[in-house]
């Protein structure tokens, strides 16, 4: 008398072992894929976790998320330099494809800003030589809507030992007056839209007219475009999305001026 096998036909023990090995291999392969470091230097599994945390959580606690990200063995430097900017880019991409509305993207950006603040507070500044500390002004031009990128740059500069001020949505006249009064060593413009380039060009021109020597003028951000064309169009000294580049440029400028 035969009986139905609810689990299918009986297999040879060696066959089951092969199936289990294949399944285990597939699981390991998937896990390894998730651990792969992408072109930005981020592990995808950690980046995905951060994006979910800022999008889906009802009660968002920046301190708790920061602690949870530590389970991925991420330094706070990596969060500031890589993971928070990449998560912000992901939110922007979701908005561009209409998978998230503007309100949800704004909430996510604010949460990333809170996480940035928590991470930055825990980092000691590099004040090895307080006599040569550099003063920086980070500018989000008038009518620009972004702020997270400028905050990331400010945190990076402070970590490098700079004294940093941030100007958000001030008029060209206000920015020029601030530069003339504060005399920063470097001014960094954060640019997200092509429309802001003309405003930046006019501001750069006025700063150069009022200062001798003028501070180091740099341009970065989502629309900076690492090209000589952008640098020449706006009149800045360099175009970069790396804070260290600007600090290095300003340090060399100071040494050159001091040797005269």
mmCIF file of C-alpha atoms in Angstrom:
data_model
loop_
_atom_site.group_PDB
_atom_site.id
_atom_site.type_symbol
_atom_site.label_atom_id
_atom_site.label_comp_id
_atom_site.label_asym_id
_atom_site.label_seq_id
_atom_site.Cartn_x
_atom_site.Cartn_y
_atom_site.Cartn_z
ATOM 1 C CA UNK A 1 0.000 0.000 0.000
ATOM 2 C CA UNK A 2 1.447 3.352 -1.040
ATOM 3 C CA UNK A 3 1.257 6.561 0.954
ATOM 4 C CA UNK A 4 1.367 10.128 -0.270
ATOM 5 C CA UNK A 5 4.536 12.019 0.616
ATOM 6 C CA UNK A 6 3.477 15.589 1.491
ATOM 7 C CA UNK A 7 7.058 16.768 1.043
ATOM 8 C CA UNK A 8 7.492 15.395 -2.452
ATOM 9 C CA UNK A 9 9.398 12.411 -3.696
ATOM 10 C CA UNK A 10 11.952 10.820 -1.420
ATOM 11 C CA UNK A 11 15.478 11.879 -2.233
ATOM 12 C CA UNK A 12 18.771 10.207 -1.613
ATOM 13 C CA UNK A 13 20.550 11.628 1.468
ATOM 14 C CA UNK A 14 23.379 12.772 -0.754
ATOM 15 C CA UNK A 15 20.887 14.686 -2.888
ATOM 16 C CA UNK A 16 19.510 16.491 0.136
ATOM 17 C CA UNK A 17 23.055 17.360 1.181
ATOM 18 C CA UNK A 18 23.700 18.804 -2.247
ATOM 19 C CA UNK A 19 20.494 20.851 -2.058
ATOM 20 C CA UNK A 20 21.440 22.205 1.363
ATOM 21 C CA UNK A 21 24.921 23.058 0.155
ATOM 22 C CA UNK A 22 23.504 24.861 -2.886
ATOM 23 C CA UNK A 23 21.094 26.822 -0.709
ATOM 24 C CA UNK A 24 23.834 27.759 1.739
ATOM 25 C CA UNK A 25 26.059 28.821 -1.146
ATOM 26 C CA UNK A 26 23.275 30.996 -2.554
ATOM 27 C CA UNK A 27 22.632 32.641 0.823
ATOM 28 C CA UNK A 28 26.348 33.320 1.303
ATOM 29 C CA UNK A 29 26.548 34.765 -2.199
ATOM 30 C CA UNK A 30 23.636 37.123 -1.506
ATOM 31 C CA UNK A 31 25.156 38.197 1.802
ATOM 32 C CA UNK A 32 28.505 38.797 0.140
ATOM 33 C CA UNK A 33 26.840 40.909 -2.546
ATOM 34 C CA UNK A 34 25.244 43.037 0.138
ATOM 35 C CA UNK A 35 28.623 43.535 1.800
ATOM 36 C CA UNK A 36 30.273 44.710 -1.401
ATOM 37 C CA UNK A 37 31.677 48.220 -1.202
ATOM 38 C CA UNK A 38 30.293 50.379 -4.011
ATOM 39 C CA UNK A 39 32.113 53.084 -5.963
ATOM 40 C CA UNK A 40 31.474 55.674 -3.237
ATOM 41 C CA UNK A 41 33.120 53.490 -0.600
ATOM 42 C CA UNK A 42 29.831 52.538 1.104
ATOM 43 C CA UNK A 43 28.747 49.006 1.990
ATOM 44 C CA UNK A 44 25.331 48.607 0.405
ATOM 45 C CA UNK A 45 23.797 46.744 3.347
ATOM 46 C CA UNK A 46 24.666 49.592 5.733
ATOM 47 C CA UNK A 47 23.524 52.260 3.277
ATOM 48 C CA UNK A 48 20.203 50.472 2.739
ATOM 49 C CA UNK A 49 19.694 50.295 6.489
ATOM 50 C CA UNK A 50 20.299 54.022 6.885
ATOM 51 C CA UNK A 51 17.877 54.900 4.079
ATOM 52 C CA UNK A 52 15.167 52.699 5.620
ATOM 53 C CA UNK A 53 15.748 54.297 9.012
ATOM 54 C CA UNK A 54 15.209 57.857 7.771
ATOM 55 C CA UNK A 55 12.279 56.974 5.502
ATOM 56 C CA UNK A 56 10.176 54.395 7.316
ATOM 57 C CA UNK A 57 10.551 54.934 11.039
ATOM 58 C CA UNK A 58 7.663 56.704 12.697
ATOM 59 C CA UNK A 59 9.631 57.720 15.785
ATOM 60 C CA UNK A 60 13.100 58.681 14.573
ATOM 61 C CA UNK A 61 15.838 58.943 17.189
ATOM 62 C CA UNK A 62 19.126 60.177 15.694
ATOM 63 C CA UNK A 63 21.153 59.015 18.689
ATOM 64 C CA UNK A 64 19.666 55.509 18.462
ATOM 65 C CA UNK A 65 20.259 55.273 14.709
ATOM 66 C CA UNK A 66 23.849 56.435 15.219
ATOM 67 C CA UNK A 67 24.369 53.640 17.751
ATOM 68 C CA UNK A 68 22.748 51.119 15.430
ATOM 69 C CA UNK A 69 24.977 52.155 12.539
ATOM 70 C CA UNK A 70 27.901 51.382 14.820
ATOM 71 C CA UNK A 71 26.881 47.719 14.598
ATOM 72 C CA UNK A 72 28.155 47.836 11.019
ATOM 73 C CA UNK A 73 31.563 48.888 12.384
ATOM 74 C CA UNK A 74 31.306 52.291 10.751
ATOM 75 C CA UNK A 75 33.266 55.232 12.079
ATOM 76 C CA UNK A 76 31.550 58.579 12.502
ATOM 77 C CA UNK A 77 33.961 59.929 9.903
ATOM 78 C CA UNK A 78 32.582 57.437 7.373
ATOM 79 C CA UNK A 79 29.011 58.387 8.242
ATOM 80 C CA UNK A 80 29.719 62.068 7.640
ATOM 81 C CA UNK A 81 31.882 61.663 4.550
ATOM 82 C CA UNK A 82 30.133 58.793 2.777
ATOM 83 C CA UNK A 83 26.904 57.379 4.167
ATOM 84 C CA UNK A 84 24.893 60.519 4.944
ATOM 85 C CA UNK A 85 25.674 62.157 1.563
ATOM 86 C CA UNK A 86 24.875 58.926 -0.319
ATOM 87 C CA UNK A 87 21.613 58.514 1.606
ATOM 88 C CA UNK A 88 20.701 62.098 0.676
ATOM 89 C CA UNK A 89 21.428 61.326 -2.985
ATOM 90 C CA UNK A 90 19.145 58.297 -2.744
ATOM 91 C CA UNK A 91 16.323 60.423 -1.362
ATOM 92 C CA UNK A 92 16.804 62.870 -4.221
ATOM 93 C CA UNK A 93 16.677 60.037 -6.749
ATOM 94 C CA UNK A 94 13.416 58.746 -5.248
ATOM 95 C CA UNK A 95 11.930 62.214 -5.594
ATOM 96 C CA UNK A 96 13.077 62.534 -9.209
ATOM 97 C CA UNK A 97 11.383 59.228 -10.058
ATOM 98 C CA UNK A 98 8.232 60.264 -8.132
ATOM 99 C CA UNK A 99 8.646 57.339 -5.712
ATOM 100 C CA UNK A 100 8.640 59.839 -2.821
ATOM 101 C CA UNK A 101 6.886 63.174 -2.526
ATOM 102 C CA UNK A 102 8.657 66.387 -1.583
ATOM 103 C CA UNK A 103 7.365 66.335 1.997
ATOM 104 C CA UNK A 104 8.711 62.837 2.643
ATOM 105 C CA UNK A 105 12.082 63.726 1.095
ATOM 106 C CA UNK A 106 12.253 66.860 3.253
ATOM 107 C CA UNK A 107 11.540 64.846 6.406
ATOM 108 C CA UNK A 108 14.229 62.347 5.417
ATOM 109 C CA UNK A 109 16.729 65.151 4.815
ATOM 110 C CA UNK A 110 15.964 66.691 8.202
ATOM 111 C CA UNK A 111 16.540 63.330 9.844
ATOM 112 C CA UNK A 112 19.875 62.981 8.078
ATOM 113 C CA UNK A 113 20.721 66.488 9.295
ATOM 114 C CA UNK A 114 19.959 65.421 12.870
ATOM 115 C CA UNK A 115 22.098 62.308 12.449
ATOM 116 C CA UNK A 116 24.914 64.452 11.056
ATOM 117 C CA UNK A 117 24.733 66.675 14.126
ATOM 118 C CA UNK A 118 24.985 63.696 16.461
ATOM 119 C CA UNK A 119 27.939 62.234 14.554
ATOM 120 C CA UNK A 120 29.770 65.569 14.342
ATOM 121 C CA UNK A 121 29.393 66.274 18.076
ATOM 122 C CA UNK A 122 31.234 63.083 18.937
ATOM 123 C CA UNK A 123 34.276 63.939 16.806
ATOM 124 C CA UNK A 124 37.193 65.854 18.301
ATOM 125 C CA UNK A 125 38.448 68.732 16.192
ATOM 126 C CA UNK A 126 41.997 68.607 14.896
ATOM 127 C CA UNK A 127 43.511 71.671 16.537
ATOM 128 C CA UNK A 128 47.141 70.623 16.388
ATOM 129 C CA UNK A 129 48.295 74.135 15.532
ATOM 130 C CA UNK A 130 45.902 76.753 16.877
ATOM 131 C CA UNK A 131 48.183 79.570 15.746
ATOM 132 C CA UNK A 132 47.555 78.694 12.109
ATOM 133 C CA UNK A 133 43.883 77.774 12.320
ATOM 134 C CA UNK A 134 42.000 78.429 9.074
ATOM 135 C CA UNK A 135 38.695 80.293 9.035
ATOM 136 C CA UNK A 136 36.100 79.102 6.539
ATOM 137 C CA UNK A 137 32.736 80.401 5.360
ATOM 138 C CA UNK A 138 30.385 77.868 3.737
ATOM 139 C CA UNK A 139 27.695 79.498 1.591
ATOM 140 C CA UNK A 140 24.364 78.149 0.367
ATOM 141 C CA UNK A 141 23.484 80.810 -2.246
ATOM 142 C CA UNK A 142 20.295 82.830 -2.209
ATOM 143 C CA UNK A 143 17.163 80.945 -3.388
ATOM 144 C CA UNK A 144 18.846 77.539 -3.097
ATOM 145 C CA UNK A 145 16.739 74.923 -1.292
ATOM 146 C CA UNK A 146 19.420 72.510 -0.086
ATOM 147 C CA UNK A 147 21.336 72.619 3.192
ATOM 148 C CA UNK A 148 22.511 69.107 4.054
ATOM 149 C CA UNK A 149 25.528 69.155 1.738
ATOM 150 C CA UNK A 150 26.745 72.433 3.212
ATOM 151 C CA UNK A 151 26.362 70.984 6.707
ATOM 152 C CA UNK A 152 28.417 67.936 5.726
ATOM 153 C CA UNK A 153 31.205 70.166 4.373
ATOM 154 C CA UNK A 154 31.115 72.296 7.528
ATOM 155 C CA UNK A 155 31.467 69.170 9.680
ATOM 156 C CA UNK A 156 34.382 67.956 7.563
ATOM 157 C CA UNK A 157 36.143 71.312 7.842
ATOM 158 C CA UNK A 158 35.698 71.423 11.618
ATOM 159 C CA UNK A 159 37.153 67.929 11.828
ATOM 160 C CA UNK A 160 40.179 69.233 9.947
ATOM 161 C CA UNK A 161 40.633 71.926 12.585
ATOM 162 C CA UNK A 162 38.982 74.869 10.827
ATOM 163 C CA UNK A 163 36.798 77.533 12.389
ATOM 164 C CA UNK A 164 33.607 77.443 10.299
ATOM 165 C CA UNK A 165 30.643 79.750 9.732
ATOM 166 C CA UNK A 166 27.678 78.948 7.487
ATOM 167 C CA UNK A 167 25.655 81.384 5.384
ATOM 168 C CA UNK A 168 22.268 80.143 4.138
ATOM 169 C CA UNK A 169 20.078 82.083 1.703
ATOM 170 C CA UNK A 170 21.713 85.442 2.370
ATOM 171 C CA UNK A 171 21.638 88.060 -0.376
ATOM 172 C CA UNK A 172 24.750 88.762 -2.422
ATOM 173 C CA UNK A 173 25.197 92.065 -0.598
ATOM 174 C CA UNK A 174 24.984 90.324 2.795
ATOM 175 C CA UNK A 175 27.513 87.677 1.755
ATOM 176 C CA UNK A 176 30.004 90.230 0.443
ATOM 177 C CA UNK A 177 29.659 92.303 3.628
ATOM 178 C CA UNK A 178 30.161 89.195 5.769
ATOM 179 C CA UNK A 179 33.343 88.260 3.890
ATOM 180 C CA UNK A 180 34.677 91.807 4.143
ATOM 181 C CA UNK A 181 33.975 91.930 7.884
ATOM 182 C CA UNK A 182 35.035 88.398 8.906
ATOM 183 C CA UNK A 183 37.996 88.039 6.507
ATOM 184 C CA UNK A 184 37.815 84.222 6.177
ATOM 185 C CA UNK A 185 40.725 82.318 4.689
ATOM 186 C CA UNK A 186 38.389 80.384 2.399
ATOM 187 C CA UNK A 187 34.857 80.694 1.068
ATOM 188 C CA UNK A 188 33.106 77.559 -0.145
ATOM 189 C CA UNK A 189 29.963 77.793 -2.293
ATOM 190 C CA UNK A 190 27.569 74.829 -2.249
ATOM 191 C CA UNK A 191 25.744 74.593 -5.574
ATOM 192 C CA UNK A 192 22.854 72.251 -6.393
ATOM 193 C CA UNK A 193 21.374 73.931 -9.493
ATOM 194 C CA UNK A 194 22.770 75.429 -12.677
ATOM 195 C CA UNK A 195 20.717 78.567 -12.011
ATOM 196 C CA UNK A 196 22.905 79.356 -8.988
ATOM 197 C CA UNK A 197 26.123 79.552 -11.001
ATOM 198 C CA UNK A 198 25.453 83.069 -12.261
ATOM 199 C CA UNK A 199 24.730 84.292 -8.723
ATOM 200 C CA UNK A 200 27.955 82.680 -7.529
ATOM 201 C CA UNK A 201 29.892 84.295 -10.370
ATOM 202 C CA UNK A 202 28.639 87.764 -9.371
ATOM 203 C CA UNK A 203 29.414 87.157 -5.698
ATOM 204 C CA UNK A 204 32.912 85.902 -6.479
ATOM 205 C CA UNK A 205 33.593 88.983 -8.603
ATOM 206 C CA UNK A 206 32.558 91.358 -5.818
ATOM 207 C CA UNK A 207 34.572 89.456 -3.199
ATOM 208 C CA UNK A 208 37.683 89.726 -5.363
ATOM 209 C CA UNK A 209 37.096 93.432 -5.875
ATOM 210 C CA UNK A 210 36.814 94.054 -2.113
ATOM 211 C CA UNK A 211 39.663 91.864 -0.871
ATOM 212 C CA UNK A 212 43.399 92.002 -1.405
ATOM 213 C CA UNK A 213 44.279 89.255 -1.091
ATOM 214 C CA UNK A 214 40.889 87.626 -1.583
ATOM 215 C CA UNK A 215 40.139 84.417 0.322
ATOM 216 C CA UNK A 216 40.424 81.077 -1.424
ATOM 217 C CA UNK A 217 37.167 80.662 -3.338
ATOM 218 C CA UNK A 218 35.863 77.145 -3.964
ATOM 219 C CA UNK A 219 32.768 75.619 -5.521
ATOM 220 C CA UNK A 220 31.256 72.219 -4.717
ATOM 221 C CA UNK A 221 27.916 70.465 -4.505
ATOM 222 C CA UNK A 222 25.577 68.420 -6.660
ATOM 223 C CA UNK A 223 25.911 70.676 -9.700
ATOM 224 C CA UNK A 224 29.506 71.764 -9.296
ATOM 225 C CA UNK A 225 30.738 69.714 -12.243
ATOM 226 C CA UNK A 226 34.437 69.016 -11.784
ATOM 227 C CA UNK A 227 35.476 70.871 -14.948
ATOM 228 C CA UNK A 228 37.687 73.783 -15.884
ATOM 229 C CA UNK A 229 34.683 75.283 -17.638
ATOM 230 C CA UNK A 230 32.775 75.667 -14.382
ATOM 231 C CA UNK A 231 35.807 77.143 -12.641
ATOM 232 C CA UNK A 232 36.365 79.705 -15.378
ATOM 233 C CA UNK A 233 32.674 80.537 -15.624
ATOM 234 C CA UNK A 234 32.329 81.337 -11.935
ATOM 235 C CA UNK A 235 35.822 82.719 -11.271
ATOM 236 C CA UNK A 236 36.539 80.457 -8.277
ATOM 237 C CA UNK A 237 40.014 79.116 -7.518
ATOM 238 C CA UNK A 238 38.992 75.477 -7.564
ATOM 239 C CA UNK A 239 35.998 73.190 -8.075
ATOM 240 C CA UNK A 240 35.885 70.175 -5.778
ATOM 241 C CA UNK A 241 33.622 68.154 -3.494
ATOM 242 C CA UNK A 242 36.471 67.345 -1.108
ATOM 243 C CA UNK A 243 37.016 69.613 1.896
ATOM 244 C CA UNK A 244 40.660 68.503 2.173
ATOM 245 C CA UNK A 245 41.337 69.918 -1.288
ATOM 246 C CA UNK A 246 40.206 73.373 -0.197
ATOM 247 C CA UNK A 247 42.136 73.245 3.086
ATOM 248 C CA UNK A 248 45.266 72.112 1.241
ATOM 249 C CA UNK A 249 44.879 74.900 -1.313
ATOM 250 C CA UNK A 250 44.364 77.524 1.416
ATOM 251 C CA UNK A 251 47.360 76.239 3.394
ATOM 252 C CA UNK A 252 49.615 76.527 0.349
ATOM 253 C CA UNK A 253 48.238 80.001 -0.339
ATOM 254 C CA UNK A 254 49.036 81.111 3.205
ATOM 255 C CA UNK A 255 52.580 79.776 2.983
ATOM 256 C CA UNK A 256 53.114 81.503 -0.352
ATOM 257 C CA UNK A 257 51.851 84.821 0.980
ATOM 258 C CA UNK A 258 53.901 84.455 4.146
ATOM 259 C CA UNK A 259 57.116 83.911 2.212
ATOM 260 C CA UNK A 260 56.797 87.172 0.321
#
